[in-house]
Amino acid sequence: MEKKRYALRKLLETVEKELLKKPNQKTLDRLSLLAGFQDWGSFQEALHGEADGKTNYSVEENKKEMTR
């Protein structure tokens, strides 16, 4: 019985470690692309900073306004 308890404890510790791991940068960048941002840093800046998420498109908007 003690062996089973030890094995179960080790299994739970391993699962907890995997659940608490932070995703790697590549994964975070891909998730931010789904949300419409260029990379994770841009997403974090928009989430916690003053950026509105439109900073990536400001150059395109300026070009459109200049051609009008």
Tab-separated table of C-alpha atoms in Angstrom, residues 37 41-56:
chain	number	residue	atom	x	y	z
A	37	PHE	CA	-1.262	41.262	-32.182
A	41	GLY	CA	5.059	41.763	-26.056
A	42	SER	CA	2.569	43.793	-28.093
A	43	PHE	CA	-0.306	41.895	-26.525
A	44	GLN	CA	1.039	42.468	-23.017
A	45	GLU	CA	1.555	46.174	-23.718
A	46	ALA	CA	-2.013	46.519	-24.942
A	47	LEU	CA	-3.336	44.540	-22.000
A	48	HIS	CA	-1.385	46.313	-19.276
A	49	GLY	CA	-0.313	49.546	-20.925
A	50	GLU	CA	-1.898	52.389	-22.776
A	51	ALA	CA	-1.722	50.872	-26.252
A	52	ASP	CA	-5.059	50.257	-27.929
A	53	GLY	CA	-3.963	47.483	-30.281
A	54	LYS	CA	-4.116	49.719	-33.333
A	55	THR	CA	-0.462	50.697	-33.205
A	56	ASN	CA	0.369	48.067	-35.833
